[in-house]
Structure formats: C-alpha cells, structure tokens
C-alpha cells in the first residue's frame, strides 16, 4: 500500500528524504512529518521539496526506510 505525502526535505548526499505523510498502517505510525532513509538514493532523482508523492516505507533493523517513491 502506498502512502500519500509531501516532500519537505531532500538530502541526496546522506540518502535522506523528509516527508509530511498520512498514517502509515504497516508501521503503526500516525500522520506526521519525519525524515526517512532512502533504500537507493536514485529514488530521489527528479523530486523537489513541495512535490506530492506516494511512497512505501519499511523498518528493516529499526531504520525507517523508503523503498518506493513516485510522484502523485
């Protein structure tokens, strides 16, 4: 299931993306703005702050990680 959100921060150098997102059921997380690791920095190419996105996040080894990112 893809979650809707808005990019608030992009940091390609450290492989992190900030997203203001709706509730994430698989992570039992309420709506909030937070920074995620990105599984592959190439996922961030072509995005800018303010973009509406759909994404999937998982928590391997306790690190919140975006594994899929696409424009809405």
PDB file of N, CA and C in Angstrom:
ATOM      1  N   UNK A   1       0.842  -1.193   0.000  1.00  0.00           N
ATOM      2  CA  UNK A   1       0.000   0.000   0.000  1.00  0.00           C
ATOM      3  C   UNK A   1       0.881   1.248   0.000  1.00  0.00           C
ATOM      4  N   UNK A   2       0.596   2.153  -0.914  1.00  0.00           N
ATOM      5  CA  UNK A   2       1.371   3.392  -0.983  1.00  0.00           C
ATOM      6  C   UNK A   2       0.728   4.463  -0.105  1.00  0.00           C
ATOM      7  N   UNK A   3       1.578   5.232   0.557  1.00  0.00           N
ATOM      8  CA  UNK A   3       1.155   6.295   1.458  1.00  0.00           C
ATOM      9  C   UNK A   3       1.319   7.624   0.742  1.00  0.00           C
ATOM     10  N   UNK A   4       0.376   8.547   0.941  1.00  0.00           N
ATOM     11  CA  UNK A   4       0.489   9.868   0.323  1.00  0.00           C
ATOM     12  C   UNK A   4       1.226  10.808   1.249  1.00  0.00           C
ATOM     13  N   UNK A   5       2.017  11.686   0.650  1.00  0.00           N
ATOM     14  CA  UNK A   5       2.730  12.669   1.442  1.00  0.00           C
ATOM     15  C   UNK A   5       3.263  13.788   0.588  1.00  0.00           C
ATOM     16  N   UNK A   6       3.982  14.716   1.230  1.00  0.00           N
ATOM     17  CA  UNK A   6       4.602  15.844   0.550  1.00  0.00           C
ATOM     18  C   UNK A   6       6.049  15.926   0.992  1.00  0.00           C
ATOM     19  N   UNK A   7       6.953  16.072   0.032  1.00  0.00           N
ATOM     20  CA  UNK A   7       8.375  16.165   0.367  1.00  0.00           C
ATOM     21  C   UNK A   7       8.663  17.501   1.046  1.00  0.00           C
ATOM     22  N   UNK A   8       9.320  17.433   2.212  1.00  0.00           N
ATOM     23  CA  UNK A   8       9.656  18.648   2.953  1.00  0.00           C
ATOM     24  C   UNK A   8      11.163  18.894   2.956  1.00  0.00           C
ATOM     25  N   UNK A   9      11.931  17.860   2.619  1.00  0.00           N
ATOM     26  CA  UNK A   9      13.385  17.989   2.661  1.00  0.00           C
ATOM     27  C   UNK A   9      14.004  16.887   1.810  1.00  0.00           C
ATOM     28  N   UNK A  10      15.056  17.243   1.062  1.00  0.00           N
ATOM     29  CA  UNK A  10      15.791  16.257   0.267  1.00  0.00           C
ATOM     30  C   UNK A  10      17.267  16.398   0.588  1.00  0.00           C
ATOM     31  N   UNK A  11      17.906  15.300   0.930  1.00  0.00           N
ATOM     32  CA  UNK A  11      19.336  15.316   1.212  1.00  0.00           C
ATOM     33  C   UNK A  11      19.965  14.116   0.514  1.00  0.00           C
ATOM     34  N   UNK A  12      20.275  14.304  -0.769  1.00  0.00           N
ATOM     35  CA  UNK A  12      20.816  13.211  -1.573  1.00  0.00           C
ATOM     36  C   UNK A  12      22.154  12.727  -1.039  1.00  0.00           C
ATOM     37  N   UNK A  13      22.970  13.652  -0.514  1.00  0.00           N
ATOM     38  CA  UNK A  13      24.302  13.294  -0.034  1.00  0.00           C
ATOM     39  C   UNK A  13      24.235  12.256   1.083  1.00  0.00           C
ATOM     40  N   UNK A  14      23.239  12.389   1.979  1.00  0.00           N
ATOM     41  CA  UNK A  14      23.127  11.434   3.086  1.00  0.00           C
ATOM     42  C   UNK A  14      22.041  10.392   2.833  1.00  0.00           C
ATOM     43  N   UNK A  15      21.378  10.484   1.661  1.00  0.00           N
ATOM     44  CA  UNK A  15      20.351   9.494   1.331  1.00  0.00           C
ATOM     45  C   UNK A  15      19.127   9.579   2.217  1.00  0.00           C
ATOM     46  N   UNK A  16      18.692  10.829   2.506  1.00  0.00           N
ATOM     47  CA  UNK A  16      17.525  11.012   3.370  1.00  0.00           C
ATOM     48  C   UNK A  16      16.498  11.917   2.706  1.00  0.00           C
ATOM     49  N   UNK A  17      15.233  11.647   3.018  1.00  0.00           N
ATOM     50  CA  UNK A  17      14.148  12.456   2.489  1.00  0.00           C
ATOM     51  C   UNK A  17      13.172  12.747   3.627  1.00  0.00           C
ATOM     52  N   UNK A  18      12.746  14.019   3.729  1.00  0.00           N
ATOM     53  CA  UNK A  18      11.740  14.404   4.719  1.00  0.00           C
ATOM     54  C   UNK A  18      10.387  14.392   4.040  1.00  0.00           C
ATOM     55  N   UNK A  19       9.408  13.756   4.686  1.00  0.00           N
ATOM     56  CA  UNK A  19       8.069  13.659   4.104  1.00  0.00           C
ATOM     57  C   UNK A  19       7.024  13.953   5.173  1.00  0.00           C
ATOM     58  N   UNK A  20       6.095  14.861   4.836  1.00  0.00           N
ATOM     59  CA  UNK A  20       4.904  15.081   5.677  1.00  0.00           C
ATOM     60  C   UNK A  20       3.900  14.064   5.159  1.00  0.00           C
ATOM     61  N   UNK A  21       3.544  13.079   5.972  1.00  0.00           N
ATOM     62  CA  UNK A  21       2.764  11.950   5.466  1.00  0.00           C
ATOM     63  C   UNK A  21       1.504  11.672   6.262  1.00  0.00           C
ATOM     64  N   UNK A  22       0.591  10.917   5.606  1.00  0.00           N
ATOM     65  CA  UNK A  22      -0.601  10.440   6.288  1.00  0.00           C
ATOM     66  C   UNK A  22      -0.199   9.228   7.133  1.00  0.00           C
ATOM     67  N   UNK A  23      -1.141   8.639   7.831  1.00  0.00           N
ATOM     68  CA  UNK A  23      -0.840   7.486   8.695  1.00  0.00           C
ATOM     69  C   UNK A  23      -0.237   6.343   7.873  1.00  0.00           C
ATOM     70  N   UNK A  24       0.734   5.666   8.472  1.00  0.00           N
ATOM     71  CA  UNK A  24       1.388   4.530   7.817  1.00  0.00           C
ATOM     72  C   UNK A  24       1.000   3.278   8.603  1.00  0.00           C
ATOM     73  N   UNK A  25       0.030   2.536   8.072  1.00  0.00           N
ATOM     74  CA  UNK A  25      -0.539   1.399   8.793  1.00  0.00           C
ATOM     75  C   UNK A  25       0.488   0.310   9.087  1.00  0.00           C
ATOM     76  N   UNK A  26       1.314  -0.044   8.090  1.00  0.00           N
ATOM     77  CA  UNK A  26       2.252  -1.149   8.308  1.00  0.00           C
ATOM     78  C   UNK A  26       3.307  -0.828   9.361  1.00  0.00           C
ATOM     79  N   UNK A  27       3.531   0.453   9.641  1.00  0.00           N
ATOM     80  CA  UNK A  27       4.491   0.841  10.676  1.00  0.00           C
ATOM     81  C   UNK A  27       3.778   1.345  11.943  1.00  0.00           C
ATOM     82  N   UNK A  28       2.436   1.286  11.923  1.00  0.00           N
ATOM     83  CA  UNK A  28       1.631   1.778  13.050  1.00  0.00           C
ATOM     84  C   UNK A  28       2.029   3.203  13.451  1.00  0.00           C
ATOM     85  N   UNK A  29       2.128   4.059  12.443  1.00  0.00           N
ATOM     86  CA  UNK A  29       2.606   5.422  12.651  1.00  0.00           C
ATOM     87  C   UNK A  29       1.505   6.424  12.296  1.00  0.00           C
ATOM     88  N   UNK A  30       1.224   7.378  13.191  1.00  0.00           N
ATOM     89  CA  UNK A  30       0.208   8.389  12.882  1.00  0.00           C
ATOM     90  C   UNK A  30       0.737   9.400  11.862  1.00  0.00           C
ATOM     91  N   UNK A  31      -0.142  10.250  11.323  1.00  0.00           N
ATOM     92  CA  UNK A  31       0.317  11.282  10.392  1.00  0.00           C
ATOM     93  C   UNK A  31       1.324  12.198  11.076  1.00  0.00           C
ATOM     94  N   UNK A  32       2.405  12.519  10.383  1.00  0.00           N
ATOM     95  CA  UNK A  32       3.429  13.413  10.930  1.00  0.00           C
ATOM     96  C   UNK A  32       4.413  13.769   9.830  1.00  0.00           C
ATOM     97  N   UNK A  33       5.386  14.602  10.186  1.00  0.00           N
ATOM     98  CA  UNK A  33       6.470  14.932   9.260  1.00  0.00           C
ATOM     99  C   UNK A  33       7.726  14.324   9.842  1.00  0.00           C
ATOM    100  N   UNK A  34       8.435  13.534   9.032  1.00  0.00           N
ATOM    101  CA  UNK A  34       9.663  12.932   9.534  1.00  0.00           C
ATOM    102  C   UNK A  34      10.645  12.640   8.419  1.00  0.00           C
ATOM    103  N   UNK A  35      11.862  12.328   8.811  1.00  0.00           N
ATOM    104  CA  UNK A  35      12.927  12.043   7.848  1.00  0.00           C
ATOM    105  C   UNK A  35      13.131  10.540   7.768  1.00  0.00           C
ATOM    106  N   UNK A  36      13.197  10.050   6.543  1.00  0.00           N
ATOM    107  CA  UNK A  36      13.411   8.629   6.273  1.00  0.00           C
ATOM    108  C   UNK A  36      14.738   8.424   5.566  1.00  0.00           C
ATOM    109  N   UNK A  37      15.362   7.282   5.783  1.00  0.00           N
ATOM    110  CA  UNK A  37      16.466   6.836   4.932  1.00  0.00           C
ATOM    111  C   UNK A  37      15.831   6.469   3.595  1.00  0.00           C
ATOM    112  N   UNK A  38      16.605   6.469   2.533  1.00  0.00           N
ATOM    113  CA  UNK A  38      16.121   6.029   1.225  1.00  0.00           C
ATOM    114  C   UNK A  38      16.911   4.786   0.854  1.00  0.00           C
ATOM    115  N   UNK A  39      16.196   3.718   0.453  1.00  0.00           N
ATOM    116  CA  UNK A  39      16.845   2.445   0.143  1.00  0.00           C
ATOM    117  C   UNK A  39      17.908   2.636  -0.938  1.00  0.00           C
ATOM    118  N   UNK A  40      17.601   3.496  -1.921  1.00  0.00           N
ATOM    119  CA  UNK A  40      18.527   3.767  -3.019  1.00  0.00           C
ATOM    120  C   UNK A  40      18.429   5.251  -3.348  1.00  0.00           C
ATOM    121  N   UNK A  41      19.543   6.016  -3.213  1.00  0.00           N
ATOM    122  CA  UNK A  41      19.480   7.464  -3.489  1.00  0.00           C
ATOM    123  C   UNK A  41      18.919   7.794  -4.872  1.00  0.00           C
ATOM    124  N   UNK A  42      18.991   6.874  -5.812  1.00  0.00           N
ATOM    125  CA  UNK A  42      18.451   7.112  -7.153  1.00  0.00           C
ATOM    126  C   UNK A  42      16.932   7.329  -7.104  1.00  0.00           C
ATOM    127  N   UNK A  43      16.283   6.834  -6.053  1.00  0.00           N
ATOM    128  CA  UNK A  43      14.835   7.031  -5.908  1.00  0.00           C
ATOM    129  C   UNK A  43      14.476   8.517  -5.807  1.00  0.00           C
ATOM    130  N   UNK A  44      15.428   9.349  -5.349  1.00  0.00           N
ATOM    131  CA  UNK A  44      15.144  10.772  -5.132  1.00  0.00           C
ATOM    132  C   UNK A  44      15.328  11.617  -6.391  1.00  0.00           C
ATOM    133  N   UNK A  45      15.884  11.038  -7.445  1.00  0.00           N
ATOM    134  CA  UNK A  45      16.152  11.825  -8.653  1.00  0.00           C
ATOM    135  C   UNK A  45      14.862  12.370  -9.241  1.00  0.00           C
ATOM    136  N   UNK A  46      14.880  13.652  -9.590  1.00  0.00           N
ATOM    137  CA  UNK A  46      13.729  14.279 -10.237  1.00  0.00           C
ATOM    138  C   UNK A  46      12.691  14.830  -9.276  1.00  0.00           C
ATOM    139  N   UNK A  47      12.937  14.693  -7.966  1.00  0.00           N
ATOM    140  CA  UNK A  47      11.997  15.227  -6.981  1.00  0.00           C
ATOM    141  C   UNK A  47      12.504  16.539  -6.416  1.00  0.00           C
ATOM    142  N   UNK A  48      11.556  17.370  -5.943  1.00  0.00           N
ATOM    143  CA  UNK A  48      11.939  18.612  -5.284  1.00  0.00           C
ATOM    144  C   UNK A  48      11.033  18.824  -4.076  1.00  0.00           C
ATOM    145  N   UNK A  49      11.469  19.681  -3.163  1.00  0.00           N
ATOM    146  CA  UNK A  49      10.669  19.997  -1.982  1.00  0.00           C
ATOM    147  C   UNK A  49       9.325  20.556  -2.434  1.00  0.00           C
ATOM    148  N   UNK A  50       8.257  20.070  -1.823  1.00  0.00           N
ATOM    149  CA  UNK A  50       6.911  20.511  -2.179  1.00  0.00           C
ATOM    150  C   UNK A  50       6.178  19.537  -3.083  1.00  0.00           C
ATOM    151  N   UNK A  51       6.906  18.561  -3.664  1.00  0.00           N
ATOM    152  CA  UNK A  51       6.266  17.577  -4.536  1.00  0.00           C
ATOM    153  C   UNK A  51       5.319  16.687  -3.738  1.00  0.00           C
ATOM    154  N   UNK A  52       4.142  16.442  -4.309  1.00  0.00           N
ATOM    155  CA  UNK A  52       3.202  15.467  -3.737  1.00  0.00           C
ATOM    156  C   UNK A  52       3.660  14.098  -4.213  1.00  0.00           C
ATOM    157  N   UNK A  53       3.786  13.174  -3.279  1.00  0.00           N
ATOM    158  CA  UNK A  53       4.313  11.847  -3.616  1.00  0.00           C
ATOM    159  C   UNK A  53       3.463  10.737  -3.010  1.00  0.00           C
ATOM    160  N   UNK A  54       3.669   9.555  -3.543  1.00  0.00           N
ATOM    161  CA  UNK A  54       3.166   8.325  -2.945  1.00  0.00           C
ATOM    162  C   UNK A  54       4.414   7.516  -2.656  1.00  0.00           C
ATOM    163  N   UNK A  55       4.442   6.861  -1.489  1.00  0.00           N
ATOM    164  CA  UNK A  55       5.652   6.121  -1.137  1.00  0.00           C
ATOM    165  C   UNK A  55       5.332   4.907  -0.286  1.00  0.00           C
ATOM    166  N   UNK A  56       6.307   4.020  -0.203  1.00  0.00           N
ATOM    167  CA  UNK A  56       6.196   2.862   0.687  1.00  0.00           C
ATOM    168  C   UNK A  56       7.405   2.903   1.608  1.00  0.00           C
ATOM    169  N   UNK A  57       7.167   2.679   2.893  1.00  0.00           N
ATOM    170  CA  UNK A  57       8.253   2.685   3.871  1.00  0.00           C
ATOM    171  C   UNK A  57       8.221   1.404   4.683  1.00  0.00           C
ATOM    172  N   UNK A  58       9.393   0.922   5.021  1.00  0.00           N
ATOM    173  CA  UNK A  58       9.535  -0.248   5.873  1.00  0.00           C
ATOM    174  C   UNK A  58      10.520   0.093   6.977  1.00  0.00           C
ATOM    175  N   UNK A  59      10.678  -0.824   7.905  1.00  0.00           N
ATOM    176  CA  UNK A  59      11.576  -0.573   9.017  1.00  0.00           C
ATOM    177  C   UNK A  59      12.533  -1.749   9.223  1.00  0.00           C
ATOM    178  N   UNK A  60      13.417  -1.980   8.227  1.00  0.00           N
ATOM    179  CA  UNK A  60      14.383  -3.066   8.410  1.00  0.00           C
ATOM    180  C   UNK A  60      15.389  -2.688   9.484  1.00  0.00           C
ATOM    181  N   UNK A  61      15.613  -3.578  10.417  1.00  0.00           N
ATOM    182  CA  UNK A  61      16.571  -3.340  11.507  1.00  0.00           C
ATOM    183  C   UNK A  61      16.288  -2.032  12.246  1.00  0.00           C
ATOM    184  N   UNK A  62      15.013  -1.644  12.308  1.00  0.00           N
ATOM    185  CA  UNK A  62      14.647  -0.455  13.064  1.00  0.00           C
ATOM    186  C   UNK A  62      14.924   0.868  12.387  1.00  0.00           C
ATOM    187  N   UNK A  63      15.396   0.845  11.129  1.00  0.00           N
ATOM    188  CA  UNK A  63      15.649   2.095  10.405  1.00  0.00           C
ATOM    189  C   UNK A  63      14.508   2.342   9.433  1.00  0.00           C
ATOM    190  N   UNK A  64      13.793   3.445   9.617  1.00  0.00           N
ATOM    191  CA  UNK A  64      12.691   3.762   8.713  1.00  0.00           C
ATOM    192  C   UNK A  64      13.255   4.073   7.334  1.00  0.00           C
ATOM    193  N   UNK A  65      12.842   3.292   6.352  1.00  0.00           N
ATOM    194  CA  UNK A  65      13.435   3.371   5.016  1.00  0.00           C
ATOM    195  C   UNK A  65      12.358   3.426   3.942  1.00  0.00           C
ATOM    196  N   UNK A  66      12.490   4.406   3.036  1.00  0.00           N
ATOM    197  CA  UNK A  66      11.589   4.494   1.893  1.00  0.00           C
ATOM    198  C   UNK A  66      12.116   3.549   0.819  1.00  0.00           C
ATOM    199  N   UNK A  67      11.248   2.602   0.392  1.00  0.00           N
ATOM    200  CA  UNK A  67      11.670   1.628  -0.617  1.00  0.00           C
ATOM    201  C   UNK A  67      11.039   1.917  -1.980  1.00  0.00           C
ATOM    202  N   UNK A  68      10.021   2.776  -1.998  1.00  0.00           N
ATOM    203  CA  UNK A  68       9.381   3.151  -3.267  1.00  0.00           C
ATOM    204  C   UNK A  68       8.919   4.582  -3.156  1.00  0.00           C
ATOM    205  N   UNK A  69       9.176   5.381  -4.199  1.00  0.00           N
ATOM    206  CA  UNK A  69       8.807   6.802  -4.185  1.00  0.00           C
ATOM    207  C   UNK A  69       8.375   7.194  -5.582  1.00  0.00           C
ATOM    208  N   UNK A  70       7.172   7.752  -5.692  1.00  0.00           N
ATOM    209  CA  UNK A  70       6.696   8.194  -7.022  1.00  0.00           C
ATOM    210  C   UNK A  70       5.853   9.448  -6.871  1.00  0.00           C
ATOM    211  N   UNK A  71       5.820  10.257  -7.956  1.00  0.00           N
ATOM    212  CA  UNK A  71       5.012  11.473  -7.933  1.00  0.00           C
ATOM    213  C   UNK A  71       3.543  11.106  -8.027  1.00  0.00           C
ATOM    214  N   UNK A  72       2.718  11.905  -7.343  1.00  0.00           N
ATOM    215  CA  UNK A  72       1.262  11.681  -7.407  1.00  0.00           C
ATOM    216  C   UNK A  72       0.701  12.279  -8.662  1.00  0.00           C
TER     217      UNK A  72
END
